[in-house]
Amino acid sequence: MAYVKPKKHLGQHFLTSQQTAWDIVDALTMHGDYKKVLEIGPGTGVLTDKLITKDNFETQVIEIDIESVEYLRNELGLAEEQIISGDFLKLDLPTIAPSPVAIIGNFPYNISSQIFFKVYENRNQVTEVVCMIQKEVAERIVSPPGKKTNGILSILLQAYYEMEYLFTVPPDVFNPPPKVDSAVISMKRNTRDVVPCDEVLFKKVVKQAFSTRRKTLRNAMKAFNLPIELTEQDVFNKRAEQLGVEEFIDLTQKVEAVLKS
Ligand code: SAH
């Protein structure tokens, strides 16, 4: 049996528990009428070999590591059209997945935030995500407002996805074991088409608000040069982590109104 030596710089920690792999694959609901599943970072295919047993899935994988790609081809017998050899972060998602697609994967932890930003940008294609990430990151992005663990990604993703923490995975079911606990989360696209405010500004406001998360919004939002009539409002006494999605939409609408006037 061929063997792929785990490469640290690619965040390779291969899952060794078949049961955990099944639990991840079975968590995909494929709600809605579509079949396309894209796996990010299949490595030696512990999820892939299960995905391809599902007749109702059209599975495609994207893997950056040439050695793993060879392995998937030769040992798992994946067809050429099922394998994209490359970097997910550079992939133009709409060209391979016109719409809609579910994303699955044990993400390389060093780029999980970038993967989520890319999902956010392609939210109208990506109907569902089931992924394993660092436990701490998982807790942060599913966390409801008011928690210190809240951040930019929790707000942006929660605007468009139902987020759910599924289960924790200990280090000892990986080769090599990571230094941290892992967790599997699920994200399902909600029914919101667009936020009822300027989309680009919404993202800017969220980023700016969290830029100095321990300060009040009045201080954190200084870069926007907002008029005092606005910043004397109560919401500006709060800190970013105290606001949920709806409050951020509300805040963006207020900023938008000022910028337009
Ligand atoms: N799914 C496998 C491997 C998880 S490790 C398992 O569960 O065992 C993360 C995988 O992501 C590795 O195979 C690594 O090569 C791959 N990877 C890292 N960066 C990537 C990128 N930018 N695009 C696609 N794959 C990437």
PDB file of N, CA and C in Angstrom, residues 158-251:
ATOM      1  N   GLN A 158     -23.003  33.884  10.055  1.00  0.00           N
ATOM      2  CA  GLN A 158     -24.337  33.722  10.650  1.00  0.00           C
ATOM      3  C   GLN A 158     -25.406  34.566   9.941  1.00  0.00           C
ATOM      4  N   ALA A 159     -24.943  35.561   9.173  1.00  0.00           N
ATOM      5  CA  ALA A 159     -25.920  36.338   8.404  1.00  0.00           C
ATOM      6  C   ALA A 159     -26.575  35.467   7.329  1.00  0.00           C
ATOM      7  N   TYR A 160     -25.840  34.461   6.865  1.00  0.00           N
ATOM      8  CA  TYR A 160     -26.347  33.653   5.751  1.00  0.00           C
ATOM      9  C   TYR A 160     -26.456  32.156   6.025  1.00  0.00           C
ATOM     10  N   TYR A 161     -25.961  31.717   7.167  1.00  0.00           N
ATOM     11  CA  TYR A 161     -25.978  30.275   7.450  1.00  0.00           C
ATOM     12  C   TYR A 161     -26.489  29.981   8.852  1.00  0.00           C
ATOM     13  N   GLU A 162     -27.197  28.849   8.963  1.00  0.00           N
ATOM     14  CA  GLU A 162     -27.506  28.283  10.263  1.00  0.00           C
ATOM     15  C   GLU A 162     -26.269  27.504  10.681  1.00  0.00           C
ATOM     16  N   MET A 163     -25.685  27.876  11.793  1.00  0.00           N
ATOM     17  CA  MET A 163     -24.432  27.238  12.205  1.00  0.00           C
ATOM     18  C   MET A 163     -24.705  26.268  13.346  1.00  0.00           C
ATOM     19  N   GLU A 164     -24.044  25.121  13.309  1.00  0.00           N
ATOM     20  CA  GLU A 164     -24.253  24.159  14.381  1.00  0.00           C
ATOM     21  C   GLU A 164     -22.936  23.455  14.730  1.00  0.00           C
ATOM     22  N   TYR A 165     -22.663  23.405  16.022  1.00  0.00           N
ATOM     23  CA  TYR A 165     -21.496  22.663  16.515  1.00  0.00           C
ATOM     24  C   TYR A 165     -21.929  21.212  16.619  1.00  0.00           C
ATOM     25  N   LEU A 166     -21.297  20.308  15.893  1.00  0.00           N
ATOM     26  CA  LEU A 166     -21.765  18.915  15.906  1.00  0.00           C
ATOM     27  C   LEU A 166     -21.063  18.073  16.976  1.00  0.00           C
ATOM     28  N   PHE A 167     -19.754  17.930  16.888  1.00  0.00           N
ATOM     29  CA  PHE A 167     -19.056  17.155  17.925  1.00  0.00           C
ATOM     30  C   PHE A 167     -17.567  17.470  17.967  1.00  0.00           C
ATOM     31  N   THR A 168     -16.971  17.117  19.093  1.00  0.00           N
ATOM     32  CA  THR A 168     -15.549  17.367  19.328  1.00  0.00           C
ATOM     33  C   THR A 168     -14.754  16.119  18.937  1.00  0.00           C
ATOM     34  N   VAL A 169     -13.568  16.328  18.400  1.00  0.00           N
ATOM     35  CA  VAL A 169     -12.720  15.192  18.002  1.00  0.00           C
ATOM     36  C   VAL A 169     -11.350  15.354  18.671  1.00  0.00           C
ATOM     37  N   PRO A 170     -10.924  14.348  19.427  1.00  0.00           N
ATOM     38  CA  PRO A 170      -9.643  14.445  20.141  1.00  0.00           C
ATOM     39  C   PRO A 170      -8.459  14.249  19.201  1.00  0.00           C
ATOM     40  N   PRO A 171      -7.272  14.713  19.607  1.00  0.00           N
ATOM     41  CA  PRO A 171      -6.085  14.620  18.741  1.00  0.00           C
ATOM     42  C   PRO A 171      -5.674  13.191  18.398  1.00  0.00           C
ATOM     43  N   ASP A 172      -6.013  12.222  19.265  1.00  0.00           N
ATOM     44  CA  ASP A 172      -5.434  10.882  19.071  1.00  0.00           C
ATOM     45  C   ASP A 172      -6.037  10.079  17.913  1.00  0.00           C
ATOM     46  N   VAL A 173      -6.977  10.653  17.173  1.00  0.00           N
ATOM     47  CA  VAL A 173      -7.484   9.927  16.000  1.00  0.00           C
ATOM     48  C   VAL A 173      -6.917  10.494  14.688  1.00  0.00           C
ATOM     49  N   PHE A 174      -5.755  11.141  14.821  1.00  0.00           N
ATOM     50  CA  PHE A 174      -5.092  11.681  13.633  1.00  0.00           C
ATOM     51  C   PHE A 174      -3.653  11.184  13.557  1.00  0.00           C
ATOM     52  N   ASN A 175      -3.145  11.139  12.343  1.00  0.00           N
ATOM     53  CA  ASN A 175      -1.728  10.878  12.148  1.00  0.00           C
ATOM     54  C   ASN A 175      -1.133  11.995  11.297  1.00  0.00           C
ATOM     55  N   PRO A 176      -0.208  12.802  11.848  1.00  0.00           N
ATOM     56  CA  PRO A 176       0.181  12.864  13.261  1.00  0.00           C
ATOM     57  C   PRO A 176      -0.889  13.597  14.062  1.00  0.00           C
ATOM     58  N   PRO A 177      -0.961  13.399  15.374  1.00  0.00           N
ATOM     59  CA  PRO A 177      -1.964  14.113  16.164  1.00  0.00           C
ATOM     60  C   PRO A 177      -1.688  15.615  16.197  1.00  0.00           C
ATOM     61  N   PRO A 178      -2.721  16.444  15.951  1.00  0.00           N
ATOM     62  CA  PRO A 178      -2.504  17.891  16.085  1.00  0.00           C
ATOM     63  C   PRO A 178      -2.350  18.264  17.569  1.00  0.00           C
ATOM     64  N   LYS A 179      -1.875  19.471  17.822  1.00  0.00           N
ATOM     65  CA  LYS A 179      -1.663  19.879  19.220  1.00  0.00           C
ATOM     66  C   LYS A 179      -2.965  20.310  19.895  1.00  0.00           C
ATOM     67  N   VAL A 180      -4.021  20.456  19.099  1.00  0.00           N
ATOM     68  CA  VAL A 180      -5.269  21.013  19.629  1.00  0.00           C
ATOM     69  C   VAL A 180      -6.429  20.046  19.401  1.00  0.00           C
ATOM     70  N   ASP A 181      -7.502  20.267  20.137  1.00  0.00           N
ATOM     71  CA  ASP A 181      -8.724  19.518  19.873  1.00  0.00           C
ATOM     72  C   ASP A 181      -9.338  20.017  18.575  1.00  0.00           C
ATOM     73  N   SER A 182     -10.119  19.154  17.953  1.00  0.00           N
ATOM     74  CA  SER A 182     -10.804  19.536  16.720  1.00  0.00           C
ATOM     75  C   SER A 182     -12.307  19.442  16.937  1.00  0.00           C
ATOM     76  N   ALA A 183     -13.056  20.012  16.014  1.00  0.00           N
ATOM     77  CA  ALA A 183     -14.513  19.917  16.118  1.00  0.00           C
ATOM     78  C   ALA A 183     -15.115  19.920  14.731  1.00  0.00           C
ATOM     79  N   VAL A 184     -16.259  19.284  14.617  1.00  0.00           N
ATOM     80  CA  VAL A 184     -16.979  19.257  13.349  1.00  0.00           C
ATOM     81  C   VAL A 184     -18.188  20.182  13.475  1.00  0.00           C
ATOM     82  N   ILE A 185     -18.342  21.040  12.487  1.00  0.00           N
ATOM     83  CA  ILE A 185     -19.489  21.940  12.475  1.00  0.00           C
ATOM     84  C   ILE A 185     -20.286  21.756  11.182  1.00  0.00           C
ATOM     85  N   SER A 186     -21.520  22.204  11.245  1.00  0.00           N
ATOM     86  CA  SER A 186     -22.358  22.184  10.057  1.00  0.00           C
ATOM     87  C   SER A 186     -22.870  23.599   9.803  1.00  0.00           C
ATOM     88  N   MET A 187     -22.921  23.966   8.540  1.00  0.00           N
ATOM     89  CA  MET A 187     -23.474  25.274   8.152  1.00  0.00           C
ATOM     90  C   MET A 187     -24.506  25.027   7.066  1.00  0.00           C
ATOM     91  N   LYS A 188     -25.699  25.538   7.270  1.00  0.00           N
ATOM     92  CA  LYS A 188     -26.722  25.382   6.224  1.00  0.00           C
ATOM     93  C   LYS A 188     -27.219  26.751   5.811  1.00  0.00           C
ATOM     94  N   ARG A 189     -27.244  26.973   4.524  1.00  0.00           N
ATOM     95  CA  ARG A 189     -27.659  28.270   3.988  1.00  0.00           C
ATOM     96  C   ARG A 189     -29.074  28.579   4.459  1.00  0.00           C
ATOM     97  N   ASN A 190     -29.269  29.769   4.998  1.00  0.00           N
ATOM     98  CA  ASN A 190     -30.613  30.157   5.436  1.00  0.00           C
ATOM     99  C   ASN A 190     -31.401  30.750   4.264  1.00  0.00           C
ATOM    100  N   THR A 191     -32.546  31.326   4.536  1.00  0.00           N
ATOM    101  CA  THR A 191     -33.402  31.783   3.435  1.00  0.00           C
ATOM    102  C   THR A 191     -33.151  33.240   3.039  1.00  0.00           C
ATOM    103  N   ARG A 192     -32.190  33.881   3.695  1.00  0.00           N
ATOM    104  CA  ARG A 192     -31.929  35.284   3.383  1.00  0.00           C
ATOM    105  C   ARG A 192     -31.221  35.432   2.028  1.00  0.00           C
ATOM    106  N   ASP A 193     -31.779  36.233   1.134  1.00  0.00           N
ATOM    107  CA  ASP A 193     -31.122  36.470  -0.150  1.00  0.00           C
ATOM    108  C   ASP A 193     -29.962  37.440   0.001  1.00  0.00           C
ATOM    109  N   VAL A 194     -30.290  38.583   0.549  1.00  0.00           N
ATOM    110  CA  VAL A 194     -29.273  39.624   0.770  1.00  0.00           C
ATOM    111  C   VAL A 194     -29.583  40.332   2.077  1.00  0.00           C
ATOM    112  N   VAL A 195     -28.567  40.875   2.703  1.00  0.00           N
ATOM    113  CA  VAL A 195     -28.821  41.686   3.890  1.00  0.00           C
ATOM    114  C   VAL A 195     -29.484  42.994   3.439  1.00  0.00           C
ATOM    115  N   PRO A 196     -30.400  43.508   4.243  1.00  0.00           N
ATOM    116  CA  PRO A 196     -31.110  44.735   3.836  1.00  0.00           C
ATOM    117  C   PRO A 196     -30.286  45.998   4.081  1.00  0.00           C
ATOM    118  N   CYS A 197     -29.064  45.976   3.626  1.00  0.00           N
ATOM    119  CA  CYS A 197     -28.188  47.157   3.709  1.00  0.00           C
ATOM    120  C   CYS A 197     -27.085  46.942   2.685  1.00  0.00           C
ATOM    121  N   ASP A 198     -26.253  47.955   2.496  1.00  0.00           N
ATOM    122  CA  ASP A 198     -25.151  47.821   1.547  1.00  0.00           C
ATOM    123  C   ASP A 198     -24.229  46.682   1.993  1.00  0.00           C
ATOM    124  N   GLU A 199     -24.150  45.682   1.123  1.00  0.00           N
ATOM    125  CA  GLU A 199     -23.410  44.456   1.438  1.00  0.00           C
ATOM    126  C   GLU A 199     -21.915  44.715   1.731  1.00  0.00           C
ATOM    127  N   VAL A 200     -21.301  45.526   0.872  1.00  0.00           N
ATOM    128  CA  VAL A 200     -19.874  45.799   1.019  1.00  0.00           C
ATOM    129  C   VAL A 200     -19.623  46.580   2.311  1.00  0.00           C
ATOM    130  N   LEU A 201     -20.516  47.523   2.572  1.00  0.00           N
ATOM    131  CA  LEU A 201     -20.385  48.331   3.782  1.00  0.00           C
ATOM    132  C   LEU A 201     -20.607  47.466   5.034  1.00  0.00           C
ATOM    133  N   PHE A 202     -21.537  46.540   4.964  1.00  0.00           N
ATOM    134  CA  PHE A 202     -21.808  45.621   6.067  1.00  0.00           C
ATOM    135  C   PHE A 202     -20.514  44.910   6.486  1.00  0.00           C
ATOM    136  N   LYS A 203     -19.812  44.389   5.500  1.00  0.00           N
ATOM    137  CA  LYS A 203     -18.562  43.674   5.779  1.00  0.00           C
ATOM    138  C   LYS A 203     -17.521  44.622   6.386  1.00  0.00           C
ATOM    139  N   LYS A 204     -17.462  45.842   5.835  1.00  0.00           N
ATOM    140  CA  LYS A 204     -16.504  46.833   6.347  1.00  0.00           C
ATOM    141  C   LYS A 204     -16.815  47.198   7.789  1.00  0.00           C
ATOM    142  N   VAL A 205     -18.102  47.400   8.068  1.00  0.00           N
ATOM    143  CA  VAL A 205     -18.526  47.787   9.421  1.00  0.00           C
ATOM    144  C   VAL A 205     -18.176  46.664  10.413  1.00  0.00           C
ATOM    145  N   VAL A 206     -18.481  45.435  10.044  1.00  0.00           N
ATOM    146  CA  VAL A 206     -18.191  44.306  10.934  1.00  0.00           C
ATOM    147  C   VAL A 206     -16.684  44.218  11.197  1.00  0.00           C
ATOM    148  N   LYS A 207     -15.895  44.342  10.133  1.00  0.00           N
ATOM    149  CA  LYS A 207     -14.437  44.255  10.293  1.00  0.00           C
ATOM    150  C   LYS A 207     -13.910  45.379  11.183  1.00  0.00           C
ATOM    151  N   GLN A 208     -14.406  46.579  10.919  1.00  0.00           N
ATOM    152  CA  GLN A 208     -13.935  47.728  11.689  1.00  0.00           C
ATOM    153  C   GLN A 208     -14.348  47.609  13.157  1.00  0.00           C
ATOM    154  N   ALA A 209     -15.572  47.173  13.398  1.00  0.00           N
ATOM    155  CA  ALA A 209     -16.084  47.056  14.769  1.00  0.00           C
ATOM    156  C   ALA A 209     -15.238  46.073  15.578  1.00  0.00           C
ATOM    157  N   PHE A 210     -14.799  45.003  14.936  1.00  0.00           N
ATOM    158  CA  PHE A 210     -14.011  43.999  15.655  1.00  0.00           C
ATOM    159  C   PHE A 210     -12.519  44.303  15.662  1.00  0.00           C
ATOM    160  N   SER A 211     -12.115  45.381  14.976  1.00  0.00           N
ATOM    161  CA  SER A 211     -10.681  45.663  14.872  1.00  0.00           C
ATOM    162  C   SER A 211     -10.071  45.952  16.243  1.00  0.00           C
ATOM    163  N   THR A 212     -10.827  46.575  17.104  1.00  0.00           N
ATOM    164  CA  THR A 212     -10.382  46.766  18.487  1.00  0.00           C
ATOM    165  C   THR A 212     -11.542  46.325  19.364  1.00  0.00           C
ATOM    166  N   ARG A 213     -11.628  45.030  19.556  1.00  0.00           N
ATOM    167  CA  ARG A 213     -12.850  44.443  20.085  1.00  0.00           C
ATOM    168  C   ARG A 213     -13.153  44.814  21.524  1.00  0.00           C
ATOM    169  N   ARG A 214     -12.155  45.239  22.251  1.00  0.00           N
ATOM    170  CA  ARG A 214     -12.420  45.582  23.648  1.00  0.00           C
ATOM    171  C   ARG A 214     -12.892  47.030  23.823  1.00  0.00           C
ATOM    172  N   LYS A 215     -12.800  47.786  22.758  1.00  0.00           N
ATOM    173  CA  LYS A 215     -13.258  49.181  22.839  1.00  0.00           C
ATOM    174  C   LYS A 215     -14.736  49.299  22.481  1.00  0.00           C
ATOM    175  N   THR A 216     -15.336  50.396  22.859  1.00  0.00           N
ATOM    176  CA  THR A 216     -16.728  50.625  22.450  1.00  0.00           C
ATOM    177  C   THR A 216     -16.743  50.885  20.953  1.00  0.00           C
ATOM    178  N   LEU A 217     -17.922  50.738  20.380  1.00  0.00           N
ATOM    179  CA  LEU A 217     -18.031  51.002  18.941  1.00  0.00           C
ATOM    180  C   LEU A 217     -17.672  52.453  18.632  1.00  0.00           C
ATOM    181  N   ARG A 218     -17.953  53.324  19.587  1.00  0.00           N
ATOM    182  CA  ARG A 218     -17.632  54.748  19.371  1.00  0.00           C
ATOM    183  C   ARG A 218     -16.150  54.908  19.047  1.00  0.00           C
ATOM    184  N   ASN A 219     -15.308  54.180  19.791  1.00  0.00           N
ATOM    185  CA  ASN A 219     -13.870  54.235  19.519  1.00  0.00           C
ATOM    186  C   ASN A 219     -13.465  53.387  18.335  1.00  0.00           C
ATOM    187  N   ALA A 220     -14.032  52.199  18.283  1.00  0.00           N
ATOM    188  CA  ALA A 220     -13.626  51.272  17.227  1.00  0.00           C
ATOM    189  C   ALA A 220     -13.959  51.806  15.838  1.00  0.00           C
ATOM    190  N   MET A 221     -15.044  52.594  15.756  1.00  0.00           N
ATOM    191  CA  MET A 221     -15.522  53.051  14.442  1.00  0.00           C
ATOM    192  C   MET A 221     -14.965  54.426  14.050  1.00  0.00           C
ATOM    193  N   LYS A 222     -13.979  54.912  14.792  1.00  0.00           N
ATOM    194  CA  LYS A 222     -13.431  56.262  14.542  1.00  0.00           C
ATOM    195  C   LYS A 222     -13.034  56.483  13.084  1.00  0.00           C
ATOM    196  N   ALA A 223     -12.473  55.425  12.478  1.00  0.00           N
ATOM    197  CA  ALA A 223     -11.982  55.549  11.099  1.00  0.00           C
ATOM    198  C   ALA A 223     -13.083  55.957  10.117  1.00  0.00           C
ATOM    199  N   PHE A 224     -14.343  55.751  10.477  1.00  0.00           N
ATOM    200  CA  PHE A 224     -15.445  56.101   9.593  1.00  0.00           C
ATOM    201  C   PHE A 224     -15.806  57.588   9.664  1.00  0.00           C
ATOM    202  N   ASN A 225     -15.204  58.300  10.632  1.00  0.00           N
ATOM    203  CA  ASN A 225     -15.506  59.730  10.815  1.00  0.00           C
ATOM    204  C   ASN A 225     -17.005  60.020  10.881  1.00  0.00           C
ATOM    205  N   LEU A 226     -17.676  59.302  11.734  1.00  0.00           N
ATOM    206  CA  LEU A 226     -19.121  59.461  11.807  1.00  0.00           C
ATOM    207  C   LEU A 226     -19.489  60.703  12.599  1.00  0.00           C
ATOM    208  N   PRO A 227     -20.574  61.359  12.261  1.00  0.00           N
ATOM    209  CA  PRO A 227     -20.965  62.568  12.991  1.00  0.00           C
ATOM    210  C   PRO A 227     -21.392  62.231  14.421  1.00  0.00           C
ATOM    211  N   ILE A 228     -21.194  63.160  15.286  1.00  0.00           N
ATOM    212  CA  ILE A 228     -21.470  62.940  16.707  1.00  0.00           C
ATOM    213  C   ILE A 228     -22.955  62.619  16.967  1.00  0.00           C
ATOM    214  N   GLU A 229     -23.844  63.181  16.146  1.00  0.00           N
ATOM    215  CA  GLU A 229     -25.278  62.879  16.319  1.00  0.00           C
ATOM    216  C   GLU A 229     -25.528  61.379  16.217  1.00  0.00           C
ATOM    217  N   LEU A 230     -24.720  60.722  15.417  1.00  0.00           N
ATOM    218  CA  LEU A 230     -24.879  59.270  15.281  1.00  0.00           C
ATOM    219  C   LEU A 230     -24.167  58.546  16.425  1.00  0.00           C
ATOM    220  N   THR A 231     -22.924  58.916  16.657  1.00  0.00           N
ATOM    221  CA  THR A 231     -22.127  58.141  17.619  1.00  0.00           C
ATOM    222  C   THR A 231     -22.549  58.367  19.073  1.00  0.00           C
ATOM    223  N   GLU A 232     -23.405  59.363  19.303  1.00  0.00           N
ATOM    224  CA  GLU A 232     -23.893  59.514  20.684  1.00  0.00           C
ATOM    225  C   GLU A 232     -25.056  58.559  20.970  1.00  0.00           C
ATOM    226  N   GLN A 233     -25.504  57.850  19.961  1.00  0.00           N
ATOM    227  CA  GLN A 233     -26.570  56.868  20.185  1.00  0.00           C
ATOM    228  C   GLN A 233     -26.059  55.695  21.025  1.00  0.00           C
ATOM    229  N   ASP A 234     -27.018  55.071  21.744  1.00  0.00           N
ATOM    230  CA  ASP A 234     -26.682  54.026  22.713  1.00  0.00           C
ATOM    231  C   ASP A 234     -25.836  52.875  22.164  1.00  0.00           C
ATOM    232  N   VAL A 235     -26.156  52.494  20.947  1.00  0.00           N
ATOM    233  CA  VAL A 235     -25.466  51.320  20.400  1.00  0.00           C
ATOM    234  C   VAL A 235     -23.945  51.517  20.366  1.00  0.00           C
ATOM    235  N   PHE A 236     -23.513  52.772  20.254  1.00  0.00           N
ATOM    236  CA  PHE A 236     -22.081  53.054  20.192  1.00  0.00           C
ATOM    237  C   PHE A 236     -21.371  52.901  21.541  1.00  0.00           C
ATOM    238  N   ASN A 237     -22.167  52.691  22.610  1.00  0.00           N
ATOM    239  CA  ASN A 237     -21.560  52.370  23.913  1.00  0.00           C
ATOM    240  C   ASN A 237     -21.196  50.900  24.012  1.00  0.00           C
ATOM    241  N   LYS A 238     -21.719  50.124  23.062  1.00  0.00           N
ATOM    242  CA  LYS A 238     -21.482  48.672  23.114  1.00  0.00           C
ATOM    243  C   LYS A 238     -20.165  48.314  22.450  1.00  0.00           C
ATOM    244  N   ARG A 239     -19.737  47.073  22.729  1.00  0.00           N
ATOM    245  CA  ARG A 239     -18.565  46.534  22.037  1.00  0.00           C
ATOM    246  C   ARG A 239     -19.053  45.571  20.948  1.00  0.00           C
ATOM    247  N   ALA A 240     -18.216  45.376  19.936  1.00  0.00           N
ATOM    248  CA  ALA A 240     -18.619  44.560  18.776  1.00  0.00           C
ATOM    249  C   ALA A 240     -19.195  43.213  19.203  1.00  0.00           C
ATOM    250  N   GLU A 241     -18.554  42.600  20.189  1.00  0.00           N
ATOM    251  CA  GLU A 241     -18.969  41.235  20.557  1.00  0.00           C
ATOM    252  C   GLU A 241     -20.356  41.192  21.212  1.00  0.00           C
ATOM    253  N   GLN A 242     -20.913  42.359  21.529  1.00  0.00           N
ATOM    254  CA  GLN A 242     -22.259  42.379  22.117  1.00  0.00           C
ATOM    255  C   GLN A 242     -23.362  42.434  21.060  1.00  0.00           C
ATOM    256  N   LEU A 243     -22.950  42.598  19.814  1.00  0.00           N
ATOM    257  CA  LEU A 243     -23.942  42.736  18.735  1.00  0.00           C
ATOM    258  C   LEU A 243     -24.129  41.436  17.949  1.00  0.00           C
ATOM    259  N   GLY A 244     -25.361  41.163  17.591  1.00  0.00           N
ATOM    260  CA  GLY A 244     -25.645  40.028  16.714  1.00  0.00           C
ATOM    261  C   GLY A 244     -25.810  40.511  15.278  1.00  0.00           C
ATOM    262  N   VAL A 245     -26.186  39.596  14.395  1.00  0.00           N
ATOM    263  CA  VAL A 245     -26.322  39.921  12.974  1.00  0.00           C
ATOM    264  C   VAL A 245     -27.294  41.081  12.755  1.00  0.00           C
ATOM    265  N   GLU A 246     -28.469  40.988  13.369  1.00  0.00           N
ATOM    266  CA  GLU A 246     -29.490  42.017  13.118  1.00  0.00           C
ATOM    267  C   GLU A 246     -29.017  43.397  13.576  1.00  0.00           C
ATOM    268  N   GLU A 247     -28.301  43.415  14.709  1.00  0.00           N
ATOM    269  CA  GLU A 247     -27.794  44.708  15.191  1.00  0.00           C
ATOM    270  C   GLU A 247     -26.723  45.273  14.262  1.00  0.00           C
ATOM    271  N   PHE A 248     -25.931  44.387  13.669  1.00  0.00           N
ATOM    272  CA  PHE A 248     -24.928  44.865  12.713  1.00  0.00           C
ATOM    273  C   PHE A 248     -25.586  45.398  11.439  1.00  0.00           C
ATOM    274  N   ILE A 249     -26.683  44.771  11.046  1.00  0.00           N
ATOM    275  CA  ILE A 249     -27.413  45.264   9.871  1.00  0.00           C
ATOM    276  C   ILE A 249     -27.959  46.661  10.176  1.00  0.00           C
ATOM    277  N   ASP A 250     -28.522  46.769  11.356  1.00  0.00           N
ATOM    278  CA  ASP A 250     -29.076  48.038  11.803  1.00  0.00           C
ATOM    279  C   ASP A 250     -27.999  49.138  11.828  1.00  0.00           C
ATOM    280  N   LEU A 251     -26.851  48.764  12.385  1.00  0.00           N
ATOM    281  CA  LEU A 251     -25.739  49.705  12.474  1.00  0.00           C
ATOM    282  C   LEU A 251     -25.280  50.120  11.062  1.00  0.00           C
TER     283      LEU A 251
END
